[in-house]
Coordinates of C-alpha atoms in Angstrom, one line a residue:
Chain A
X1 CA 103.2 164.5 -96.9
X2 CA 105.6 162.9 -99.3
X3 CA 105.0 160.1 -101.8
X4 CA 106.7 156.9 -101.0
X5 CA 107.1 153.4 -102.6
X6 CA 106.8 150.3 -100.4
X7 CA 108.4 148.4 -98.9
X8 CA 110.8 150.5 -96.9
X9 CA 114.2 149.0 -96.2
X10 CA 113.8 148.8 -92.4
X11 CA 117.3 147.6 -91.7
X12 CA 118.5 151.2 -91.5
X13 CA 116.8 151.4 -88.1
X14 CA 118.8 148.5 -86.7
X15 CA 122.1 149.8 -88.2
X16 CA 121.5 153.3 -86.7
X17 CA 120.6 151.8 -83.3
X18 CA 123.8 149.6 -83.4
X19 CA 125.9 152.7 -84.2
X20 CA 124.3 154.6 -81.3
X21 CA 124.8 151.7 -78.9
X22 CA 128.6 152.0 -79.5
X23 CA 128.4 155.6 -78.3
X24 CA 127.2 154.5 -74.9
X25 CA 130.2 152.1 -74.5
X26 CA 132.5 154.8 -75.8
X27 CA 131.3 157.5 -73.4
X28 CA 131.5 155.1 -70.5
X29 CA 135.1 154.2 -71.4
X30 CA 135.9 157.9 -71.5
X31 CA 134.5 158.4 -68.0
X32 CA 136.4 155.4 -66.8
X33 CA 139.6 156.8 -68.3
X34 CA 139.1 160.1 -66.5
X35 CA 138.8 158.4 -63.2
X36 CA 141.7 156.1 -63.7
X37 CA 145.4 156.6 -62.7
X38 CA 147.7 157.5 -65.5
X39 CA 149.3 154.1 -66.0
X40 CA 145.9 152.4 -66.4
X41 CA 144.7 155.0 -68.9
X42 CA 146.5 153.6 -72.0
X43 CA 144.6 150.3 -71.8
X44 CA 141.3 152.1 -71.6
X45 CA 142.2 154.4 -74.5
X46 CA 143.0 151.3 -76.5
X47 CA 139.6 149.8 -75.8
X48 CA 138.0 153.0 -76.9
X49 CA 139.9 152.8 -80.2
X50 CA 138.4 149.3 -80.7
X51 CA 134.9 150.6 -80.0
X52 CA 135.6 153.4 -82.4
X53 CA 136.6 150.9 -85.1
X54 CA 133.3 149.0 -84.5
X55 CA 131.4 152.3 -84.9
X56 CA 133.4 153.0 -88.0
X57 CA 132.3 149.7 -89.5
X58 CA 128.7 150.4 -88.6
X59 CA 128.9 153.8 -90.4
X60 CA 130.4 152.2 -93.5
X61 CA 127.7 149.6 -93.6
X62 CA 125.1 152.3 -93.4
X63 CA 126.7 154.3 -96.2
X64 CA 127.2 151.3 -98.4
X65 CA 123.6 150.2 -98.0
X66 CA 122.4 153.8 -98.5
X67 CA 124.2 154.1 -101.9
X68 CA 122.8 150.8 -103.1
X69 CA 119.2 151.1 -101.9
X70 CA 116.6 152.8 -104.1
X71 CA 113.9 153.3 -101.5
X72 CA 115.0 154.5 -98.0
X73 CA 112.7 154.8 -95.0
X74 CA 113.3 158.6 -95.0
X75 CA 115.3 161.1 -96.9
X76 CA 118.6 159.7 -98.1
X77 CA 120.4 162.9 -97.1
X78 CA 119.0 162.7 -93.6
X79 CA 120.1 159.1 -93.1
X80 CA 123.5 160.1 -94.4
X81 CA 123.6 163.1 -92.0
X82 CA 122.5 161.0 -89.1
X83 CA 125.2 158.3 -89.7
X84 CA 127.9 161.0 -90.2
X85 CA 126.9 162.8 -87.0
X86 CA 126.9 159.6 -85.0
X87 CA 130.3 158.9 -86.3
X88 CA 131.5 162.3 -85.4
X89 CA 130.4 161.8 -81.7
X90 CA 132.6 158.8 -81.5
X91 CA 135.6 160.3 -83.3
X92 CA 135.7 163.3 -80.9
X93 CA 135.4 161.2 -77.8
X94 CA 138.2 158.9 -79.0
X95 CA 140.4 161.9 -79.9
X96 CA 139.8 163.4 -76.5
X97 CA 140.9 160.1 -74.8
X98 CA 143.9 159.8 -77.1
X99 CA 145.1 163.3 -76.3
X100 CA 144.7 162.8 -72.5
X101 CA 147.1 159.8 -72.9
X102 CA 149.4 161.4 -75.5
X103 CA 149.8 164.6 -73.5
X104 CA 150.5 162.6 -70.3
X105 CA 148.0 164.7 -68.5
X106 CA 147.7 164.1 -64.7
X107 CA 144.7 165.2 -62.8
X108 CA 142.1 167.0 -64.9
X109 CA 139.8 169.8 -63.6
X110 CA 136.5 168.6 -62.1
X111 CA 134.6 170.4 -64.9
X112 CA 136.1 168.0 -67.4
X113 CA 134.2 165.2 -65.6
X114 CA 131.0 167.3 -65.9
X115 CA 131.6 167.5 -69.6
X116 CA 132.0 163.8 -69.9
X117 CA 128.9 163.1 -67.7
X118 CA 126.9 165.2 -70.2
X119 CA 128.3 163.0 -73.0
X120 CA 127.3 159.8 -71.2
X121 CA 123.8 161.1 -70.7
X122 CA 123.5 162.3 -74.4
X123 CA 124.8 158.9 -75.6
X124 CA 122.2 157.0 -73.5
X125 CA 119.4 159.3 -74.8
X126 CA 120.6 158.8 -78.4
X127 CA 120.8 155.1 -78.1
X128 CA 117.3 155.0 -76.6
X129 CA 115.9 157.2 -79.3
X130 CA 117.3 155.5 -82.4
X131 CA 114.9 152.4 -82.3
X132 CA 112.0 154.9 -82.0
X133 CA 112.8 156.2 -85.5
X134 CA 110.8 153.2 -86.8
X135 CA 107.5 154.4 -85.3
X136 CA 108.5 158.1 -85.1
X137 CA 106.8 158.2 -81.7
X138 CA 108.0 159.9 -78.5
X139 CA 111.0 161.5 -80.2
X140 CA 110.4 165.2 -79.2
X141 CA 111.5 164.6 -75.5
X142 CA 114.8 163.2 -76.8
X143 CA 115.8 166.1 -79.0
X144 CA 114.6 168.7 -76.5
X145 CA 116.6 167.1 -73.8
X146 CA 119.8 166.8 -75.9
X147 CA 119.5 170.4 -76.9
X148 CA 119.2 171.3 -73.2
X149 CA 122.3 169.2 -72.4
X150 CA 124.3 170.8 -75.2
X151 CA 123.4 174.3 -73.8
X152 CA 124.6 173.1 -70.4
X153 CA 127.8 171.6 -72.0
X154 CA 128.4 175.0 -73.7
X155 CA 128.1 176.9 -70.4
X156 CA 130.5 174.3 -68.7
X157 CA 132.9 174.7 -71.6
X158 CA 133.0 178.5 -71.4
X159 CA 133.5 178.4 -67.6
X160 CA 136.2 175.8 -67.9
X161 CA 138.0 177.9 -70.5
X162 CA 137.9 180.9 -68.2
X163 CA 139.1 178.7 -65.3
X164 CA 142.0 177.3 -67.3
X165 CA 143.2 180.7 -68.3
X166 CA 142.9 182.0 -64.8
X167 CA 144.6 179.1 -63.0
X168 CA 147.1 177.5 -65.4
X169 CA 150.3 179.5 -65.8
X170 CA 152.3 176.9 -67.8
X171 CA 151.4 177.8 -71.4
X172 CA 152.2 174.3 -72.7
X173 CA 149.9 172.6 -70.2
X174 CA 147.3 175.2 -71.0
X175 CA 147.5 174.3 -74.7
X176 CA 147.1 170.6 -73.9
X177 CA 144.1 171.0 -71.6
X178 CA 142.4 173.5 -73.9
X179 CA 142.6 171.0 -76.8
X180 CA 141.1 168.2 -74.7
X181 CA 138.3 170.4 -73.5
X182 CA 137.5 171.5 -77.0
X183 CA 137.3 168.0 -78.3
X184 CA 134.7 167.2 -75.6
X185 CA 132.8 170.3 -76.6
X186 CA 133.0 169.2 -80.2
X187 CA 131.5 165.8 -79.1
X188 CA 128.6 167.6 -77.3
X189 CA 128.0 169.6 -80.5
X190 CA 127.9 166.4 -82.5
X191 CA 125.3 164.8 -80.2
X192 CA 123.2 168.0 -80.7
X193 CA 123.6 167.6 -84.5
X194 CA 122.3 164.0 -84.2
X195 CA 119.3 165.3 -82.3
X196 CA 118.7 168.1 -84.8
X197 CA 118.7 165.7 -87.7
X198 CA 116.2 163.5 -85.9
X199 CA 114.0 166.5 -85.4
X200 CA 114.3 167.3 -89.1
X201 CA 113.3 163.8 -90.0
X202 CA 110.3 163.8 -87.6
X203 CA 109.1 167.2 -88.9
X204 CA 109.2 166.0 -92.5
X205 CA 107.3 162.8 -91.6
X206 CA 104.6 164.6 -89.6
Chain B
X1 CA 115.1 175.7 -116.2
X2 CA 113.4 173.8 -113.6
X3 CA 109.8 172.7 -113.2
X4 CA 107.9 174.3 -110.4
X5 CA 104.4 174.1 -108.8
X6 CA 102.6 177.3 -107.8
X7 CA 102.1 179.0 -105.4
X8 CA 105.6 179.5 -103.9
X9 CA 105.6 180.0 -100.2
X10 CA 107.0 183.5 -100.2
X11 CA 107.4 183.9 -96.4
X12 CA 110.9 182.4 -96.6
X13 CA 112.1 185.7 -98.1
X14 CA 110.9 187.6 -95.0
X15 CA 112.4 185.1 -92.6
X16 CA 115.8 185.3 -94.3
X17 CA 115.7 189.0 -94.4
X18 CA 114.9 189.1 -90.7
X19 CA 117.7 186.8 -89.9
X20 CA 120.2 188.9 -91.9
X21 CA 118.9 192.1 -90.2
X22 CA 120.1 190.6 -86.9
X23 CA 123.6 190.4 -88.3
X24 CA 123.8 194.1 -88.8
X25 CA 122.8 194.6 -85.1
X26 CA 125.3 192.0 -84.1
X27 CA 128.2 193.4 -86.1
X28 CA 127.6 196.9 -84.8
X29 CA 127.5 195.6 -81.2
X30 CA 130.8 193.9 -81.8
X31 CA 132.3 197.1 -83.1
X32 CA 130.9 198.9 -80.0
X33 CA 132.4 196.3 -77.7
X34 CA 135.9 196.8 -79.3
X35 CA 135.8 200.5 -78.8
X36 CA 134.5 200.3 -75.2
X37 CA 136.6 200.2 -72.0
X38 CA 136.9 196.8 -70.4
X39 CA 134.2 197.3 -67.6
X40 CA 131.6 198.3 -70.2
X41 CA 132.2 195.3 -72.4
X42 CA 130.4 192.7 -70.4
X43 CA 127.0 194.5 -70.9
X44 CA 127.6 194.8 -74.6
X45 CA 128.5 191.1 -74.9
X46 CA 125.3 190.3 -73.1
X47 CA 123.3 192.3 -75.6
X48 CA 125.0 190.4 -78.4
X49 CA 124.0 187.1 -76.7
X50 CA 120.4 188.3 -76.8
X51 CA 120.6 189.2 -80.5
X52 CA 122.2 185.8 -81.1
X53 CA 119.2 184.2 -79.4
X54 CA 116.8 186.2 -81.7
X55 CA 118.8 185.0 -84.7
X56 CA 118.7 181.5 -83.5
X57 CA 114.9 181.7 -83.2
X58 CA 114.8 183.0 -86.8
X59 CA 116.9 180.1 -88.0
X60 CA 114.7 177.5 -86.2
X61 CA 111.6 179.1 -87.7
X62 CA 113.1 178.8 -91.2
X63 CA 114.2 175.2 -90.6
X64 CA 110.8 174.2 -89.2
X65 CA 108.9 175.8 -92.0
X66 CA 111.3 174.2 -94.5
X67 CA 110.6 170.7 -93.2
X68 CA 106.9 171.2 -93.3
X69 CA 106.6 172.9 -96.7
X70 CA 106.2 170.9 -99.8
X71 CA 106.9 173.7 -102.3
X72 CA 109.7 176.1 -101.6
X73 CA 110.6 179.2 -103.6
X74 CA 114.0 177.7 -104.5
X75 CA 115.9 174.5 -103.8
X76 CA 115.2 173.3 -100.3
X77 CA 118.9 172.5 -99.7
X78 CA 119.9 176.1 -100.7
X79 CA 117.4 177.6 -98.3
X80 CA 118.8 175.3 -95.6
X81 CA 122.4 176.3 -96.6
X82 CA 121.5 180.0 -96.5
X83 CA 119.9 179.8 -93.1
X84 CA 122.7 177.8 -91.7
X85 CA 125.4 180.1 -93.0
X86 CA 123.5 183.2 -91.7
X87 CA 123.4 181.5 -88.3
X88 CA 127.1 180.8 -88.5
X89 CA 127.9 184.5 -89.1
X90 CA 126.2 185.4 -85.9
X91 CA 127.6 182.5 -83.9
X92 CA 131.2 183.4 -84.7
X93 CA 130.7 187.1 -84.0
X94 CA 129.1 186.2 -80.6
X95 CA 131.9 183.8 -79.8
X96 CA 134.5 186.4 -80.6
X97 CA 132.8 188.9 -78.3
X98 CA 132.5 186.4 -75.6
X99 CA 136.2 185.5 -75.7
X100 CA 137.2 189.1 -75.6
X101 CA 135.4 189.4 -72.3
X102 CA 136.2 185.9 -71.0
X103 CA 139.9 186.4 -71.6
X104 CA 139.8 189.9 -70.1
X105 CA 141.7 191.3 -73.0
X106 CA 142.7 194.9 -72.8
X107 CA 143.6 196.8 -75.9
X108 CA 143.3 194.9 -79.1
X109 CA 145.6 195.5 -82.2
X110 CA 144.2 198.1 -84.7
X111 CA 143.9 195.4 -87.3
X112 CA 141.2 193.6 -85.2
X113 CA 139.0 196.7 -85.7
X114 CA 139.7 196.4 -89.5
X115 CA 138.4 192.8 -89.3
X116 CA 135.2 194.0 -87.5
X117 CA 134.7 196.8 -90.0
X118 CA 134.7 194.3 -92.8
X119 CA 132.1 192.3 -90.9
X120 CA 129.9 195.3 -90.4
X121 CA 130.1 196.1 -94.2
X122 CA 129.4 192.4 -95.1
X123 CA 126.4 192.4 -92.7
X124 CA 124.9 195.5 -94.3
X125 CA 125.4 194.1 -97.8
X126 CA 123.8 190.8 -96.8
X127 CA 120.8 192.5 -95.1
X128 CA 120.3 194.6 -98.2
X129 CA 120.5 191.6 -100.5
X130 CA 118.1 189.2 -98.8
X131 CA 114.9 191.0 -99.8
X132 CA 116.2 191.0 -103.5
X133 CA 116.0 187.2 -103.5
X134 CA 112.3 187.6 -104.2
X135 CA 112.9 189.2 -107.6
X136 CA 116.4 187.7 -108.1
X137 CA 117.5 191.1 -109.4
X138 CA 120.7 193.1 -108.8
X139 CA 122.3 190.3 -106.7
X140 CA 125.6 190.0 -108.6
X141 CA 127.0 193.2 -107.1
X142 CA 126.3 191.8 -103.7
X143 CA 128.1 188.5 -104.0
X144 CA 131.1 190.1 -105.9
X145 CA 131.5 192.7 -103.2
X146 CA 131.3 190.2 -100.3
X147 CA 133.9 188.0 -102.0
X148 CA 136.1 191.0 -102.4
X149 CA 135.6 191.8 -98.7
X150 CA 136.5 188.2 -97.7
X151 CA 139.7 188.4 -99.7
X152 CA 140.5 191.6 -97.9
X153 CA 139.6 190.0 -94.5
X154 CA 141.9 187.1 -95.4
X155 CA 144.8 189.4 -96.1
X156 CA 144.2 191.3 -92.9
X157 CA 144.0 188.1 -91.0
X158 CA 147.3 186.8 -92.2
X159 CA 149.1 190.1 -91.6
X160 CA 147.6 190.2 -88.1
X161 CA 148.8 186.7 -87.4
X162 CA 152.3 187.6 -88.5
X163 CA 152.1 190.8 -86.3
X164 CA 150.9 188.9 -83.2
X165 CA 153.7 186.4 -83.5
X166 CA 156.3 189.2 -84.1
X167 CA 155.1 191.4 -81.3
X168 CA 153.6 189.4 -78.5
X169 CA 156.0 187.5 -76.3
X170 CA 153.6 186.3 -73.7
X171 CA 152.4 182.9 -75.1
X172 CA 149.2 182.9 -73.1
X173 CA 148.2 186.3 -74.3
X174 CA 149.2 185.2 -77.8
X175 CA 146.8 182.1 -77.6
X176 CA 144.0 184.4 -76.5
X177 CA 144.4 187.0 -79.2
X178 CA 144.9 184.3 -81.9
X179 CA 141.6 182.7 -81.0
X180 CA 139.7 185.9 -81.1
X181 CA 141.3 186.8 -84.5
X182 CA 140.4 183.4 -85.9
X183 CA 136.7 183.6 -84.8
X184 CA 136.5 186.9 -86.7
X185 CA 138.1 185.3 -89.7
X186 CA 135.6 182.4 -89.4
X187 CA 132.8 185.0 -89.4
X188 CA 134.1 186.6 -92.6
X189 CA 134.2 183.1 -94.2
X190 CA 130.6 182.5 -93.1
X191 CA 129.5 185.8 -94.8
X192 CA 131.3 184.6 -98.0
X193 CA 129.4 181.3 -97.7
X194 CA 126.1 183.2 -97.6
X195 CA 127.1 185.1 -100.7
X196 CA 128.2 181.9 -102.5
X197 CA 124.9 180.3 -101.7
X198 CA 123.0 183.3 -103.1
X199 CA 125.1 183.0 -106.2
X200 CA 124.3 179.3 -106.5
X201 CA 120.5 180.1 -106.2
X202 CA 120.7 182.9 -108.7
X203 CA 122.6 180.7 -111.3
X204 CA 120.0 177.9 -110.9
X205 CA 117.1 180.4 -111.4
X206 CA 118.7 182.1 -114.4
Chain C
X1 CA 119.8 151.5 -110.8
X2 CA 118.8 155.1 -111.5
X3 CA 116.9 156.7 -114.4
X4 CA 118.9 159.0 -116.6
X5 CA 118.3 161.3 -119.6
X6 CA 120.9 161.4 -122.4
X7 CA 123.2 163.0 -123.3
X8 CA 125.3 163.4 -120.2
X9 CA 127.4 166.6 -120.1
X10 CA 130.8 164.9 -120.2
X11 CA 132.9 168.0 -119.6
X12 CA 132.6 167.6 -115.8
X13 CA 135.1 164.8 -116.1
X14 CA 137.7 167.0 -117.8
X15 CA 137.1 169.8 -115.3
X16 CA 137.5 167.5 -112.3
X17 CA 140.7 166.0 -113.8
X18 CA 142.1 169.5 -114.4
X19 CA 141.3 170.4 -110.8
X20 CA 143.1 167.2 -109.5
X21 CA 146.1 167.9 -111.7
X22 CA 146.7 171.2 -109.9
X23 CA 146.9 169.2 -106.6
X24 CA 150.0 167.3 -107.9
X25 CA 151.7 170.5 -108.7
X26 CA 150.7 171.9 -105.4
X27 CA 151.9 169.0 -103.3
X28 CA 155.2 168.9 -105.2
X29 CA 155.7 172.6 -104.5
X30 CA 155.0 172.0 -100.8
X31 CA 157.7 169.3 -100.8
X32 CA 160.1 171.6 -102.5
X33 CA 159.4 174.4 -100.0
X34 CA 160.1 172.0 -97.1
X35 CA 163.5 171.1 -98.6
X36 CA 164.5 174.7 -99.4
X37 CA 166.5 177.1 -97.3
X38 CA 164.4 179.8 -95.6
X39 CA 165.2 182.6 -98.0
X40 CA 164.1 180.5 -101.0
X41 CA 160.8 179.5 -99.5
X42 CA 158.9 182.8 -100.0
X43 CA 159.2 182.4 -103.8
X44 CA 158.0 178.8 -103.7
X45 CA 155.0 179.8 -101.5
X46 CA 154.1 182.4 -104.0
X47 CA 154.1 179.8 -106.8
X48 CA 151.8 177.7 -104.6
X49 CA 149.4 180.7 -104.2
X50 CA 149.3 180.9 -108.0
X51 CA 148.5 177.2 -108.4
X52 CA 145.8 177.7 -105.7
X53 CA 144.3 180.4 -107.8
X54 CA 144.2 178.2 -110.8
X55 CA 142.5 175.4 -108.7
X56 CA 140.1 178.0 -107.4
X57 CA 139.1 179.0 -111.0
X58 CA 138.6 175.3 -111.8
X59 CA 136.3 174.9 -108.9
X60 CA 134.3 178.0 -109.8
X61 CA 133.9 176.7 -113.4
X62 CA 132.7 173.4 -112.1
X63 CA 130.2 175.0 -109.7
X64 CA 128.9 177.5 -112.3
X65 CA 128.4 174.7 -114.9
X66 CA 126.8 172.5 -112.2
X67 CA 124.2 175.2 -111.5
X68 CA 123.4 175.8 -115.1
X69 CA 123.2 172.1 -116.3
X70 CA 120.0 170.2 -116.1
X71 CA 121.5 166.7 -116.6
X72 CA 124.7 165.9 -114.9
X73 CA 126.8 162.7 -115.3
X74 CA 126.1 161.6 -111.7
X75 CA 124.4 163.1 -108.7
X76 CA 124.6 166.9 -108.6
X77 CA 125.5 166.8 -104.9
X78 CA 128.3 164.3 -105.4
X79 CA 129.9 166.5 -108.1
X80 CA 129.5 169.4 -105.8
X81 CA 131.1 167.4 -102.9
X82 CA 133.9 166.3 -105.1
X83 CA 134.8 169.7 -106.4
X84 CA 134.6 171.2 -102.8
X85 CA 136.8 168.4 -101.4
X86 CA 139.4 168.9 -104.2
X87 CA 139.4 172.6 -103.4
X88 CA 139.9 171.9 -99.7
X89 CA 143.0 169.7 -100.4
X90 CA 144.6 172.7 -102.2
X91 CA 143.6 175.3 -99.6
X92 CA 145.0 173.3 -96.7
X93 CA 148.3 172.7 -98.6
X94 CA 148.6 176.4 -99.5
X95 CA 147.8 177.4 -95.9
X96 CA 150.5 175.1 -94.5
X97 CA 153.1 176.6 -96.9
X98 CA 152.0 180.1 -96.0
X99 CA 152.3 179.5 -92.3
X100 CA 155.8 178.0 -92.7
X101 CA 156.9 181.3 -94.3
X102 CA 154.8 183.6 -92.1
X103 CA 156.1 181.9 -88.9
X104 CA 159.6 182.0 -90.2
X105 CA 160.1 178.4 -89.3
X106 CA 163.6 177.0 -89.6
X107 CA 164.1 173.3 -89.8
X108 CA 161.0 171.2 -89.5
X109 CA 160.9 167.7 -87.9
X110 CA 161.5 164.8 -90.3
X111 CA 157.9 163.6 -89.8
X112 CA 156.6 166.7 -91.4
X113 CA 158.3 165.5 -94.6
X114 CA 156.6 162.2 -94.1
X115 CA 153.2 164.0 -94.0
X116 CA 154.0 165.8 -97.2
X117 CA 155.1 162.7 -99.0
X118 CA 151.7 161.1 -98.2
X119 CA 150.1 164.2 -99.7
X120 CA 152.2 163.9 -102.8
X121 CA 151.2 160.3 -103.2
X122 CA 147.5 161.0 -102.5
X123 CA 147.6 163.8 -105.1
X124 CA 149.1 161.5 -107.8
X125 CA 146.5 158.8 -107.1
X126 CA 143.7 161.4 -107.2
X127 CA 144.8 162.9 -110.5
X128 CA 145.1 159.4 -111.9
X129 CA 141.7 158.4 -110.7
X130 CA 139.6 161.4 -111.9
X131 CA 139.7 160.5 -115.7
X132 CA 138.5 157.0 -114.7
X133 CA 135.2 158.5 -113.4
X134 CA 134.1 158.5 -117.1
X135 CA 134.2 154.7 -117.4
X136 CA 133.8 154.0 -113.6
X137 CA 136.4 151.3 -114.0
X138 CA 139.3 150.4 -111.7
X139 CA 138.4 153.0 -109.1
X140 CA 138.3 150.7 -106.0
X141 CA 142.1 150.4 -105.8
X142 CA 142.3 154.2 -105.7
X143 CA 139.9 154.7 -102.8
X144 CA 141.3 151.8 -100.8
X145 CA 144.8 153.1 -101.2
X146 CA 143.9 156.7 -100.3
X147 CA 142.1 155.5 -97.2
X148 CA 145.2 153.5 -96.2
X149 CA 147.4 156.6 -96.8
X150 CA 145.1 158.6 -94.6
X151 CA 145.4 156.1 -91.8
X152 CA 149.1 156.3 -92.1
X153 CA 149.0 160.1 -92.1
X154 CA 146.8 160.0 -89.0
X155 CA 149.4 157.8 -87.2
X156 CA 152.2 160.1 -88.3
X157 CA 150.3 163.1 -87.1
X158 CA 149.7 161.7 -83.6
X159 CA 153.3 160.6 -83.3
X160 CA 154.4 164.0 -84.5
X161 CA 152.2 165.7 -81.9
X162 CA 153.6 163.6 -79.1
X163 CA 157.1 164.4 -80.3
X164 CA 156.5 168.1 -80.5
X165 CA 155.2 168.2 -77.0
X166 CA 158.1 166.1 -75.8
X167 CA 160.8 168.0 -77.5
X168 CA 159.8 171.6 -77.9
X169 CA 160.0 173.7 -74.8
X170 CA 159.3 177.1 -76.4
X171 CA 155.5 177.4 -76.3
X172 CA 155.3 179.9 -79.1
X173 CA 157.4 177.7 -81.4
X174 CA 155.2 174.8 -80.4
X175 CA 152.0 176.7 -81.3
X176 CA 153.5 177.5 -84.7
X177 CA 154.6 173.9 -85.5
X178 CA 151.4 172.4 -84.2
X179 CA 149.4 174.6 -86.5
X180 CA 151.4 173.7 -89.6
X181 CA 151.2 170.0 -88.7
X182 CA 147.4 170.3 -88.3
X183 CA 146.9 171.9 -91.7
X184 CA 148.8 169.0 -93.3
X185 CA 146.6 166.6 -91.4
X186 CA 143.6 168.5 -92.6
X187 CA 144.9 168.2 -96.2
X188 CA 145.2 164.4 -95.7
X189 CA 141.6 164.3 -94.4
X190 CA 140.5 166.3 -97.5
X191 CA 142.1 163.7 -99.8
X192 CA 140.3 161.0 -98.0
X193 CA 137.0 162.9 -98.4
X194 CA 137.6 163.1 -102.2
X195 CA 138.2 159.3 -102.2
X196 CA 135.1 158.6 -100.1
X197 CA 133.0 160.7 -102.5
X198 CA 134.3 158.8 -105.4
X199 CA 133.4 155.5 -103.6
X200 CA 129.9 156.9 -103.0
X201 CA 129.5 157.7 -106.7
X202 CA 130.8 154.3 -107.8
X203 CA 128.4 152.5 -105.5
X204 CA 125.4 154.5 -106.7
X205 CA 126.3 153.7 -110.3
X206 CA 126.9 150.0 -109.8

């Protein structure tokens, strides 16, 4: 139980939901990029940069409003943490896409697609959950499932790392692939951080 | 001087002490793994994963209680920071152990054992210090010593890095060893972060 | 609008300004090191370590005072964030210099000098801005310009990465250069973090 003044500024919910919606677009573009031939990838990566800019604007709007609002719907620090973590999800996905193009990577191991599928699923769950912050209802399923997905992503990541070191003999190619794979793992961690922050908020409100 | 309502919820002390106790077990398993032959390492790494799960549960218990407790024995953010930093210590040690097995590393340079010895000592000091948070007495020796250990770890780390680049000519082996060595350095940094958070708490209470 | 007790402890402004002044010295030493012949670099790197120690002392003084002061000129967490981010700027610059010496790097690509020039400019802007925190006037130009510089640094970084992977065929040399280039990018990010924290403070005060 915590004391609170009314009215809450409800627009934070809309802003967070908008920010999370960009993640779905971003994750889908990343999947599209993986499936595309090398020449087509540059254009997709460029689209992802544009989505990343939109997400960036959304984050800045949240931060600005946060700093100018006296009463927030829940802890100021938690909204800040949520917006930052959503921003991180997008940044890591964009960086992964950029590196795939920059490093002129050809075919990527099948497990990289598994990593990206987890990100697509995590993005959908996150975008679905954000509007429910308003009522604080039915959120537990979301964070439990994202934590499960992150565990799965972590296992895929470690297997993929072992596979790369077993199969790739060109050290420079290995460096490139390892960096892409790590950015995707960072993205999965960032989605988990979003879910953990939502859990924190829900526990404080309960 | 800060205002406070009574009674404090004292169980946080026990939870933090339990979390730190896992670090001693973890650091000792890491040392054991280093000294073992390759075939025996997998089983030790598995034990370390189990200890890491216990530590994870301890962290979650602290976080959950933190979010549901109105009055905490000291700043909510500091308890949160302490629990997170303790969790990081374990995560980095577990990751280092996992990589040693995953990368099928044979003999490791002697300075890697020096790194792990520092972690063992830091874990012991941390586990000894946590129960003293209750009385806030005799904590300065702890954080001074852990800071000294981290400085020593940092010097070892830089020497080790120079040594690896001087001696190892196989770039893939170099990548593997560098990553292990960096996880161990990250663990030493995490122990310093725990100590710095304890210092922060002590200064606020004084 | 936020309630505040008087008098504010104004010495935080002087401490933050002193901390930022060290960054100008540090960035200039880094530029000097880049321009020097290899035998002369060790001595310059040593000077940078000394400046880093001074910056470290400044940070600790801020943190200690922060923990012992009841009324701070602006949000405690923001002062903490500012001091930490200033500290990170110095740490990353010192680490980059250290690695250049440790890895016995000869000539570095011209774009590395571009990276360091951005850091020098960011350090000057930061040192100029810190004293203006007292009046909270004319700060917007500072954070806008540092954000612009960071964008420029990010573009340089990505081009440099592409160039390294295109031109360097020795994987071990590539690992060394990549790490130096990343530390410099981390430093640029840390300067942006300082600017973002200043923006946060200014928005809260407005």
